[in-house]
Amino acid sequence: MILIADSGSSKTDWRTIGHEGQINQFRTVGFNPYYQSLEEMVAGLKQPSLLNIQDEVSQIYYYGAGCSSVKNNKIVEHALKQVFHKAKIEVHHDLLAAARATCGSEPGIACILGTGSNSCDYDGSDIVETRPAPGYILGDEGGGSYIGRQFLHDFIYEEMPENIRDLAIQEYQFSSQDIQENVYQKPFPGRYMASFCRFITQHKNDPYCYKLYQKAFNDFFQIHVMKYDNYQEKPVNFVGSIAYYNSDILRSVAFDLNISVNIILETPIAGLTLFHKEKI
């Protein structure tokens, strides 16, 4: 059995390919070696859905957030090995997952807009260039944590329209103090900030919420996509919930910048499954 994982900071999508080609899918918590120790990752992997197949898995292809260095990849590999003792394991960056799922064997620019953000220039086989991805404090332009951070900033300073502020209080029953406790004292502040994008998307017909996305996507294109050579001549593809559920705004911003947006997927797991199934 082959096990494929697409892991972001908030969630991990898993698919198995059985000996006769049958496919099953399930979801667990997300993993990121920048923010979690080996022990924390092992604990997160010990889910019934994974433990039930641990003796059947012979090969694992893991694509994950934070898997951009040999050190981090080894952490993930060691964590997986604690559960899947018999499996051969390959750990790759989630950018390669985005490129393989959306570009296939064709050149293009592959981007991630989920909890965080990232991008790469892909030649149809390998990633040839990337932009810095310094995380939710210093980067993540266009991603959920970036948008959520601005939303919470405006809430605390009362710089958002009163009707949106009232709806947010009604929805979340929170205060400025609650926000600061979650951001500064509790784990996974990036996930917390990104969680408000569901509310923002629900109200994106409001000019304030629309402009939050509009500015964030413009920042992403300016800082990432427009730094690649010949970016206007290449299809730009996206994976991630922020891109998928706000594709109308994303495409509008891209059009204004003369950028050609092609495929937008919520997750790359289906494309990855096809990629690896063809190689069996």
PDB file of C-alpha atoms in Angstrom:
ATOM      1  CA  MET A   1       0.000   0.000   0.000  1.00  0.00           C
ATOM      2  CA  ILE A   2       1.184   3.515  -0.872  1.00  0.00           C
ATOM      3  CA  LEU A   3       0.416   6.360   1.515  1.00  0.00           C
ATOM      4  CA  ILE A   4       0.430   9.954   0.263  1.00  0.00           C
ATOM      5  CA  ALA A   5       0.272  12.964   2.576  1.00  0.00           C
ATOM      6  CA  ASP A   6      -0.290  16.631   1.861  1.00  0.00           C
ATOM      7  CA  SER A   7       0.308  18.413   5.149  1.00  0.00           C
ATOM      8  CA  GLY A   8      -0.190  22.073   5.967  1.00  0.00           C
ATOM      9  CA  SER A   9       0.011  23.831   9.295  1.00  0.00           C
ATOM     10  CA  SER A  10      -3.713  23.323   9.949  1.00  0.00           C
ATOM     11  CA  LYS A  11      -4.535  19.909   8.470  1.00  0.00           C
ATOM     12  CA  THR A  12      -3.131  16.886   6.668  1.00  0.00           C
ATOM     13  CA  ASP A  13      -4.896  15.121   3.810  1.00  0.00           C
ATOM     14  CA  TRP A  14      -3.934  11.455   3.431  1.00  0.00           C
ATOM     15  CA  ARG A  15      -4.671   9.039   0.596  1.00  0.00           C
ATOM     16  CA  THR A  16      -3.861   5.371   0.287  1.00  0.00           C
ATOM     17  CA  ILE A  17      -3.455   3.487  -2.985  1.00  0.00           C
ATOM     18  CA  GLY A  18      -4.038  -0.224  -2.500  1.00  0.00           C
ATOM     19  CA  HIS A  19      -2.482  -3.104  -4.414  1.00  0.00           C
ATOM     20  CA  GLU A  20      -5.446  -3.211  -6.806  1.00  0.00           C
ATOM     21  CA  GLY A  21      -5.583   0.560  -7.252  1.00  0.00           C
ATOM     22  CA  GLN A  22      -8.331   1.252  -4.723  1.00  0.00           C
ATOM     23  CA  ILE A  23      -8.123   4.691  -3.096  1.00  0.00           C
ATOM     24  CA  ASN A  24      -9.127   5.806   0.392  1.00  0.00           C
ATOM     25  CA  GLN A  25      -8.850   9.248   1.963  1.00  0.00           C
ATOM     26  CA  PHE A  26      -8.901  10.707   5.470  1.00  0.00           C
ATOM     27  CA  ARG A  27      -7.738  13.811   7.314  1.00  0.00           C
ATOM     28  CA  THR A  28      -5.763  14.505  10.495  1.00  0.00           C
ATOM     29  CA  VAL A  29      -4.234  17.526  12.192  1.00  0.00           C
ATOM     30  CA  GLY A  30      -1.529  19.471  10.402  1.00  0.00           C
ATOM     31  CA  PHE A  31       2.209  19.228  10.989  1.00  0.00           C
ATOM     32  CA  ASN A  32       5.073  21.663  10.644  1.00  0.00           C
ATOM     33  CA  PRO A  33       8.596  20.896  11.903  1.00  0.00           C
ATOM     34  CA  TYR A  34       9.274  24.597  12.415  1.00  0.00           C
ATOM     35  CA  TYR A  35       6.642  24.765  15.138  1.00  0.00           C
ATOM     36  CA  GLN A  36       6.449  21.192  16.460  1.00  0.00           C
ATOM     37  CA  SER A  37       9.002  18.909  18.053  1.00  0.00           C
ATOM     38  CA  LEU A  38       9.608  15.323  16.998  1.00  0.00           C
ATOM     39  CA  GLU A  39       7.648  14.139  20.027  1.00  0.00           C
ATOM     40  CA  GLU A  40       4.672  16.359  19.219  1.00  0.00           C
ATOM     41  CA  MET A  41       4.607  15.122  15.637  1.00  0.00           C
ATOM     42  CA  VAL A  42       4.732  11.482  16.708  1.00  0.00           C
ATOM     43  CA  ALA A  43       1.833  12.067  19.104  1.00  0.00           C
ATOM     44  CA  GLY A  44      -0.162  13.705  16.305  1.00  0.00           C
ATOM     45  CA  LEU A  45       0.507  10.757  13.985  1.00  0.00           C
ATOM     46  CA  LYS A  46      -0.874   8.222  16.423  1.00  0.00           C
ATOM     47  CA  GLN A  47      -4.418   8.521  15.107  1.00  0.00           C
ATOM     48  CA  PRO A  48      -6.653   5.468  14.630  1.00  0.00           C
ATOM     49  CA  SER A  49      -6.884   6.089  10.879  1.00  0.00           C
ATOM     50  CA  LEU A  50      -3.081   5.784  10.611  1.00  0.00           C
ATOM     51  CA  LEU A  51      -2.485   3.124  13.241  1.00  0.00           C
ATOM     52  CA  ASN A  52      -5.019   0.838  11.538  1.00  0.00           C
ATOM     53  CA  ILE A  53      -2.896   0.683   8.365  1.00  0.00           C
ATOM     54  CA  GLN A  54       0.613   0.948   9.804  1.00  0.00           C
ATOM     55  CA  ASP A  55       1.577  -2.640   8.920  1.00  0.00           C
ATOM     56  CA  GLU A  56       0.187  -2.436   5.369  1.00  0.00           C
ATOM     57  CA  VAL A  57       2.040   0.672   4.182  1.00  0.00           C
ATOM     58  CA  SER A  58       5.168  -0.045   2.138  1.00  0.00           C
ATOM     59  CA  GLN A  59       5.859   3.429   0.711  1.00  0.00           C
ATOM     60  CA  ILE A  60       5.095   6.952   1.977  1.00  0.00           C
ATOM     61  CA  TYR A  61       5.252  10.130  -0.090  1.00  0.00           C
ATOM     62  CA  TYR A  62       4.929  13.005   2.355  1.00  0.00           C
ATOM     63  CA  TYR A  63       4.645  16.617   1.190  1.00  0.00           C
ATOM     64  CA  GLY A  64       4.619  19.120   4.018  1.00  0.00           C
ATOM     65  CA  ALA A  65       4.766  22.705   5.171  1.00  0.00           C
ATOM     66  CA  GLY A  66       8.153  23.509   6.642  1.00  0.00           C
ATOM     67  CA  CYS A  67       9.870  20.656   4.777  1.00  0.00           C
ATOM     68  CA  SER A  68      12.378  22.949   3.112  1.00  0.00           C
ATOM     69  CA  SER A  69      15.618  21.787   4.701  1.00  0.00           C
ATOM     70  CA  VAL A  70      17.418  18.506   5.294  1.00  0.00           C
ATOM     71  CA  LYS A  71      17.108  19.012   9.055  1.00  0.00           C
ATOM     72  CA  ASN A  72      13.345  19.506   8.990  1.00  0.00           C
ATOM     73  CA  ASN A  73      12.802  16.676   6.544  1.00  0.00           C
ATOM     74  CA  LYS A  74      14.703  14.329   8.845  1.00  0.00           C
ATOM     75  CA  ILE A  75      12.456  15.311  11.750  1.00  0.00           C
ATOM     76  CA  VAL A  76       9.372  14.433   9.719  1.00  0.00           C
ATOM     77  CA  GLU A  77      10.943  11.208   8.436  1.00  0.00           C
ATOM     78  CA  HIS A  78      11.859  10.107  11.949  1.00  0.00           C
ATOM     79  CA  ALA A  79       8.352  10.892  13.200  1.00  0.00           C
ATOM     80  CA  LEU A  80       6.761   8.839  10.417  1.00  0.00           C
ATOM     81  CA  LYS A  81       9.186   6.002  11.077  1.00  0.00           C
ATOM     82  CA  GLN A  82       7.948   5.784  14.674  1.00  0.00           C
ATOM     83  CA  VAL A  83       4.542   4.726  13.324  1.00  0.00           C
ATOM     84  CA  PHE A  84       5.336   3.111   9.965  1.00  0.00           C
ATOM     85  CA  HIS A  85       8.294   0.894  10.817  1.00  0.00           C
ATOM     86  CA  LYS A  86       8.320  -1.046   7.529  1.00  0.00           C
ATOM     87  CA  ALA A  87       7.753   1.763   5.039  1.00  0.00           C
ATOM     88  CA  LYS A  88      10.177   3.508   2.701  1.00  0.00           C
ATOM     89  CA  ILE A  89       9.672   7.231   3.229  1.00  0.00           C
ATOM     90  CA  GLU A  90      10.188  10.250   0.979  1.00  0.00           C
ATOM     91  CA  VAL A  91       9.670  13.720   2.431  1.00  0.00           C
ATOM     92  CA  HIS A  92       9.209  16.684   0.090  1.00  0.00           C
ATOM     93  CA  HIS A  93       8.275  20.344   0.376  1.00  0.00           C
ATOM     94  CA  ASP A  94       4.583  21.188  -0.033  1.00  0.00           C
ATOM     95  CA  LEU A  95       5.589  23.432  -2.925  1.00  0.00           C
ATOM     96  CA  LEU A  96       6.510  20.355  -4.950  1.00  0.00           C
ATOM     97  CA  ALA A  97       3.050  18.988  -4.159  1.00  0.00           C
ATOM     98  CA  ALA A  98       1.462  22.168  -5.495  1.00  0.00           C
ATOM     99  CA  ALA A  99       3.599  22.055  -8.645  1.00  0.00           C
ATOM    100  CA  ARG A 100       2.986  18.358  -9.359  1.00  0.00           C
ATOM    101  CA  ALA A 101      -0.742  18.653  -8.701  1.00  0.00           C
ATOM    102  CA  THR A 102      -1.368  21.758 -10.841  1.00  0.00           C
ATOM    103  CA  CYS A 103       1.395  21.916 -13.453  1.00  0.00           C
ATOM    104  CA  GLY A 104       2.022  18.225 -14.018  1.00  0.00           C
ATOM    105  CA  SER A 105       4.844  18.009 -16.536  1.00  0.00           C
ATOM    106  CA  GLU A 106       4.380  21.551 -17.887  1.00  0.00           C
ATOM    107  CA  PRO A 107       6.268  24.687 -16.796  1.00  0.00           C
ATOM    108  CA  GLY A 108       4.432  27.164 -14.619  1.00  0.00           C
ATOM    109  CA  ILE A 109       4.340  29.081 -11.377  1.00  0.00           C
ATOM    110  CA  ALA A 110       2.799  27.157  -8.481  1.00  0.00           C
ATOM    111  CA  CYS A 111       1.501  28.952  -5.408  1.00  0.00           C
ATOM    112  CA  ILE A 112       0.051  28.049  -2.026  1.00  0.00           C
ATOM    113  CA  LEU A 113      -2.524  30.246  -0.314  1.00  0.00           C
ATOM    114  CA  GLY A 114      -3.782  28.446   2.763  1.00  0.00           C
ATOM    115  CA  THR A 115      -3.010  29.185   6.386  1.00  0.00           C
ATOM    116  CA  GLY A 116       0.336  30.407   5.084  1.00  0.00           C
ATOM    117  CA  SER A 117       1.653  31.222   1.616  1.00  0.00           C
ATOM    118  CA  ASN A 118       4.465  30.173  -0.685  1.00  0.00           C
ATOM    119  CA  SER A 119       5.377  30.035  -4.358  1.00  0.00           C
ATOM    120  CA  CYS A 120       7.811  28.530  -6.852  1.00  0.00           C
ATOM    121  CA  ASP A 121       8.847  28.586 -10.498  1.00  0.00           C
ATOM    122  CA  TYR A 122       8.545  25.040 -11.905  1.00  0.00           C
ATOM    123  CA  ASP A 123      10.116  23.843 -15.171  1.00  0.00           C
ATOM    124  CA  GLY A 124       7.851  20.817 -15.611  1.00  0.00           C
ATOM    125  CA  SER A 125      10.142  18.526 -13.671  1.00  0.00           C
ATOM    126  CA  ASP A 126      11.805  20.409 -10.834  1.00  0.00           C
ATOM    127  CA  ILE A 127      11.449  23.582  -8.805  1.00  0.00           C
ATOM    128  CA  VAL A 128      13.969  26.017 -10.247  1.00  0.00           C
ATOM    129  CA  GLU A 129      13.339  29.052  -8.055  1.00  0.00           C
ATOM    130  CA  THR A 130      11.436  30.000  -4.929  1.00  0.00           C
ATOM    131  CA  ARG A 131      10.748  33.156  -2.983  1.00  0.00           C
ATOM    132  CA  PRO A 132      11.452  33.534   0.755  1.00  0.00           C
ATOM    133  CA  ALA A 133       8.735  32.150   3.025  1.00  0.00           C
ATOM    134  CA  PRO A 134       9.511  33.504   6.509  1.00  0.00           C
ATOM    135  CA  GLY A 135       6.244  32.436   8.139  1.00  0.00           C
ATOM    136  CA  TYR A 136       3.297  34.130   9.780  1.00  0.00           C
ATOM    137  CA  ILE A 137       5.240  36.809  11.675  1.00  0.00           C
ATOM    138  CA  LEU A 138       7.439  38.084   8.846  1.00  0.00           C
ATOM    139  CA  GLY A 139       5.621  36.877   5.752  1.00  0.00           C
ATOM    140  CA  ASP A 140       2.697  34.725   4.545  1.00  0.00           C
ATOM    141  CA  GLU A 141       1.430  37.484   2.256  1.00  0.00           C
ATOM    142  CA  GLY A 142      -1.978  36.514   0.891  1.00  0.00           C
ATOM    143  CA  GLY A 143      -2.348  33.618   3.303  1.00  0.00           C
ATOM    144  CA  GLY A 144      -4.936  33.148   6.025  1.00  0.00           C
ATOM    145  CA  SER A 145      -2.699  34.202   8.899  1.00  0.00           C
ATOM    146  CA  TYR A 146      -1.751  37.404   7.034  1.00  0.00           C
ATOM    147  CA  ILE A 147      -5.385  38.308   6.342  1.00  0.00           C
ATOM    148  CA  GLY A 148      -6.569  37.273   9.800  1.00  0.00           C
ATOM    149  CA  ARG A 149      -3.822  39.298  11.462  1.00  0.00           C
ATOM    150  CA  GLN A 150      -4.987  42.458   9.682  1.00  0.00           C
ATOM    151  CA  PHE A 151      -8.592  41.704  10.622  1.00  0.00           C
ATOM    152  CA  LEU A 152      -7.688  41.303  14.299  1.00  0.00           C
ATOM    153  CA  HIS A 153      -5.501  44.412  14.193  1.00  0.00           C
ATOM    154  CA  ASP A 154      -8.452  46.404  12.885  1.00  0.00           C
ATOM    155  CA  PHE A 155     -10.745  44.873  15.494  1.00  0.00           C
ATOM    156  CA  ILE A 156      -8.482  45.826  18.390  1.00  0.00           C
ATOM    157  CA  TYR A 157      -7.974  49.384  17.130  1.00  0.00           C
ATOM    158  CA  GLU A 158     -11.648  49.715  16.116  1.00  0.00           C
ATOM    159  CA  GLU A 159     -10.626  50.517  12.553  1.00  0.00           C
ATOM    160  CA  MET A 160     -13.182  48.259  10.877  1.00  0.00           C
ATOM    161  CA  PRO A 161     -16.784  49.216  10.101  1.00  0.00           C
ATOM    162  CA  GLU A 162     -19.061  49.018  13.108  1.00  0.00           C
ATOM    163  CA  ASN A 163     -21.434  46.531  11.468  1.00  0.00           C
ATOM    164  CA  ILE A 164     -18.600  44.055  10.785  1.00  0.00           C
ATOM    165  CA  ARG A 165     -17.219  44.513  14.296  1.00  0.00           C
ATOM    166  CA  ASP A 166     -20.648  43.835  15.803  1.00  0.00           C
ATOM    167  CA  LEU A 167     -21.086  40.708  13.647  1.00  0.00           C
ATOM    168  CA  ALA A 168     -17.644  39.454  14.700  1.00  0.00           C
ATOM    169  CA  ILE A 169     -18.446  39.914  18.401  1.00  0.00           C
ATOM    170  CA  GLN A 170     -21.764  38.135  17.898  1.00  0.00           C
ATOM    171  CA  GLU A 171     -20.020  35.269  16.078  1.00  0.00           C
ATOM    172  CA  TYR A 172     -16.989  34.789  18.342  1.00  0.00           C
ATOM    173  CA  GLN A 173     -17.979  36.299  21.691  1.00  0.00           C
ATOM    174  CA  PHE A 174     -14.414  37.609  22.083  1.00  0.00           C
ATOM    175  CA  SER A 175     -12.597  40.704  23.245  1.00  0.00           C
ATOM    176  CA  SER A 176      -9.248  42.337  22.511  1.00  0.00           C
ATOM    177  CA  GLN A 177      -7.839  40.549  25.555  1.00  0.00           C
ATOM    178  CA  ASP A 178      -9.010  37.174  24.232  1.00  0.00           C
ATOM    179  CA  ILE A 179      -7.272  37.868  20.936  1.00  0.00           C
ATOM    180  CA  GLN A 180      -3.991  38.769  22.595  1.00  0.00           C
ATOM    181  CA  GLU A 181      -4.073  35.680  24.790  1.00  0.00           C
ATOM    182  CA  ASN A 182      -4.596  33.431  21.770  1.00  0.00           C
ATOM    183  CA  VAL A 183      -1.862  35.112  19.738  1.00  0.00           C
ATOM    184  CA  TYR A 184       0.795  35.498  22.419  1.00  0.00           C
ATOM    185  CA  GLN A 185       0.134  32.784  24.990  1.00  0.00           C
ATOM    186  CA  LYS A 186      -1.426  29.805  23.217  1.00  0.00           C
ATOM    187  CA  PRO A 187       0.055  27.432  20.631  1.00  0.00           C
ATOM    188  CA  PHE A 188      -0.383  27.826  16.859  1.00  0.00           C
ATOM    189  CA  PRO A 189      -1.172  31.554  16.635  1.00  0.00           C
ATOM    190  CA  GLY A 190      -0.961  31.349  12.844  1.00  0.00           C
ATOM    191  CA  ARG A 191      -3.837  28.880  12.768  1.00  0.00           C
ATOM    192  CA  TYR A 192      -5.796  31.076  15.165  1.00  0.00           C
ATOM    193  CA  MET A 193      -5.400  34.172  13.016  1.00  0.00           C
ATOM    194  CA  ALA A 194      -6.228  32.250   9.841  1.00  0.00           C
ATOM    195  CA  SER A 195      -9.404  30.859  11.406  1.00  0.00           C
ATOM    196  CA  PHE A 196     -11.108  34.255  10.990  1.00  0.00           C
ATOM    197  CA  CYS A 197     -10.940  33.970   7.212  1.00  0.00           C
ATOM    198  CA  ARG A 198     -14.084  31.840   7.271  1.00  0.00           C
ATOM    199  CA  PHE A 199     -15.952  34.850   8.686  1.00  0.00           C
ATOM    200  CA  ILE A 200     -14.255  37.256   6.270  1.00  0.00           C
ATOM    201  CA  THR A 201     -15.170  35.064   3.295  1.00  0.00           C
ATOM    202  CA  GLN A 202     -18.777  34.818   4.458  1.00  0.00           C
ATOM    203  CA  HIS A 203     -18.944  38.616   4.436  1.00  0.00           C
ATOM    204  CA  LYS A 204     -16.724  39.349   1.421  1.00  0.00           C
ATOM    205  CA  ASN A 205     -19.564  41.224  -0.269  1.00  0.00           C
ATOM    206  CA  ASP A 206     -18.956  43.904   2.334  1.00  0.00           C
ATOM    207  CA  PRO A 207     -16.390  46.397   0.960  1.00  0.00           C
ATOM    208  CA  TYR A 208     -14.196  46.121   4.057  1.00  0.00           C
ATOM    209  CA  CYS A 209     -13.869  42.317   3.870  1.00  0.00           C
ATOM    210  CA  TYR A 210     -13.451  42.386   0.099  1.00  0.00           C
ATOM    211  CA  LYS A 211     -10.603  44.881   0.398  1.00  0.00           C
ATOM    212  CA  LEU A 212      -8.843  42.719   2.999  1.00  0.00           C
ATOM    213  CA  TYR A 213      -8.548  39.966   0.408  1.00  0.00           C
ATOM    214  CA  GLN A 214      -7.872  42.367  -2.437  1.00  0.00           C
ATOM    215  CA  LYS A 215      -4.911  43.967  -0.692  1.00  0.00           C
ATOM    216  CA  ALA A 216      -3.529  40.652   0.557  1.00  0.00           C
ATOM    217  CA  PHE A 217      -3.650  39.083  -2.907  1.00  0.00           C
ATOM    218  CA  ASN A 218      -2.077  42.169  -4.467  1.00  0.00           C
ATOM    219  CA  ASP A 219       0.726  41.951  -1.888  1.00  0.00           C
ATOM    220  CA  PHE A 220       1.231  38.280  -2.753  1.00  0.00           C
ATOM    221  CA  PHE A 221       1.487  38.921  -6.482  1.00  0.00           C
ATOM    222  CA  GLN A 222       3.825  41.883  -5.991  1.00  0.00           C
ATOM    223  CA  ILE A 223       6.164  40.177  -3.515  1.00  0.00           C
ATOM    224  CA  HIS A 224       6.119  36.678  -4.980  1.00  0.00           C
ATOM    225  CA  VAL A 225       4.777  36.037  -8.474  1.00  0.00           C
ATOM    226  CA  MET A 226       6.024  39.233 -10.099  1.00  0.00           C
ATOM    227  CA  LYS A 227       9.593  38.514  -8.985  1.00  0.00           C
ATOM    228  CA  TYR A 228       9.899  35.473 -11.293  1.00  0.00           C
ATOM    229  CA  ASP A 229      11.370  35.907 -14.769  1.00  0.00           C
ATOM    230  CA  ASN A 230       8.767  36.054 -17.538  1.00  0.00           C
ATOM    231  CA  TYR A 231       5.923  35.658 -15.039  1.00  0.00           C
ATOM    232  CA  GLN A 232       3.381  37.108 -17.492  1.00  0.00           C
ATOM    233  CA  GLU A 233       4.174  34.365 -20.004  1.00  0.00           C
ATOM    234  CA  LYS A 234       3.547  31.472 -17.593  1.00  0.00           C
ATOM    235  CA  PRO A 235       0.352  30.013 -16.152  1.00  0.00           C
ATOM    236  CA  VAL A 236       0.052  30.747 -12.444  1.00  0.00           C
ATOM    237  CA  ASN A 237      -1.620  27.953 -10.471  1.00  0.00           C
ATOM    238  CA  PHE A 238      -2.851  27.882  -6.880  1.00  0.00           C
ATOM    239  CA  VAL A 239      -3.689  25.401  -4.176  1.00  0.00           C
ATOM    240  CA  GLY A 240      -5.161  26.210  -0.775  1.00  0.00           C
ATOM    241  CA  SER A 241      -8.475  27.116   0.785  1.00  0.00           C
ATOM    242  CA  ILE A 242      -7.886  30.876   0.761  1.00  0.00           C
ATOM    243  CA  ALA A 243      -7.292  30.870  -3.004  1.00  0.00           C
ATOM    244  CA  TYR A 244     -10.085  28.379  -3.694  1.00  0.00           C
ATOM    245  CA  TYR A 245     -12.910  30.025  -1.746  1.00  0.00           C
ATOM    246  CA  ASN A 246     -11.954  33.525  -2.848  1.00  0.00           C
ATOM    247  CA  SER A 247     -10.979  32.733  -6.422  1.00  0.00           C
ATOM    248  CA  ASP A 248     -13.198  35.512  -7.785  1.00  0.00           C
ATOM    249  CA  ILE A 249     -11.185  38.178  -5.963  1.00  0.00           C
ATOM    250  CA  LEU A 250      -7.881  36.435  -6.713  1.00  0.00           C
ATOM    251  CA  ARG A 251      -8.594  36.294 -10.456  1.00  0.00           C
ATOM    252  CA  SER A 252      -9.752  39.914 -10.478  1.00  0.00           C
ATOM    253  CA  VAL A 253      -6.536  41.116  -8.828  1.00  0.00           C
ATOM    254  CA  ALA A 254      -4.463  38.972 -11.216  1.00  0.00           C
ATOM    255  CA  PHE A 255      -6.314  40.369 -14.244  1.00  0.00           C
ATOM    256  CA  ASP A 256      -5.551  43.922 -13.162  1.00  0.00           C
ATOM    257  CA  LEU A 257      -1.856  42.966 -12.968  1.00  0.00           C
ATOM    258  CA  ASN A 258      -1.915  41.187 -16.344  1.00  0.00           C
ATOM    259  CA  ILE A 259      -1.213  37.817 -14.719  1.00  0.00           C
ATOM    260  CA  SER A 260      -2.757  34.635 -16.124  1.00  0.00           C
ATOM    261  CA  VAL A 261      -4.259  32.476 -13.369  1.00  0.00           C
ATOM    262  CA  ASN A 262      -4.979  28.946 -14.547  1.00  0.00           C
ATOM    263  CA  ILE A 263      -5.862  26.170 -12.073  1.00  0.00           C
ATOM    264  CA  ILE A 264      -7.062  26.803  -8.510  1.00  0.00           C
ATOM    265  CA  LEU A 265      -7.447  23.738  -6.267  1.00  0.00           C
ATOM    266  CA  GLU A 266      -8.565  23.550  -2.665  1.00  0.00           C
ATOM    267  CA  THR A 267      -6.003  20.811  -1.990  1.00  0.00           C
ATOM    268  CA  PRO A 268      -3.416  19.058  -4.174  1.00  0.00           C
ATOM    269  CA  ILE A 269      -4.140  15.559  -2.876  1.00  0.00           C
ATOM    270  CA  ALA A 270      -6.152  14.375  -5.907  1.00  0.00           C
ATOM    271  CA  GLY A 271      -3.482  15.550  -8.340  1.00  0.00           C
ATOM    272  CA  LEU A 272      -0.764  13.930  -6.250  1.00  0.00           C
ATOM    273  CA  THR A 273      -2.694  10.664  -6.202  1.00  0.00           C
ATOM    274  CA  LEU A 274      -2.895  10.640 -10.005  1.00  0.00           C
ATOM    275  CA  PHE A 275       0.811  11.505 -10.237  1.00  0.00           C
ATOM    276  CA  HIS A 276       1.900   8.607  -8.070  1.00  0.00           C
ATOM    277  CA  LYS A 277      -0.695   6.147  -9.367  1.00  0.00           C
ATOM    278  CA  GLU A 278       0.676   6.568 -12.872  1.00  0.00           C
ATOM    279  CA  LYS A 279       4.114   5.565 -11.613  1.00  0.00           C
ATOM    280  CA  ILE A 280       3.043   2.285  -9.986  1.00  0.00           C
TER     281      ILE A 280
END
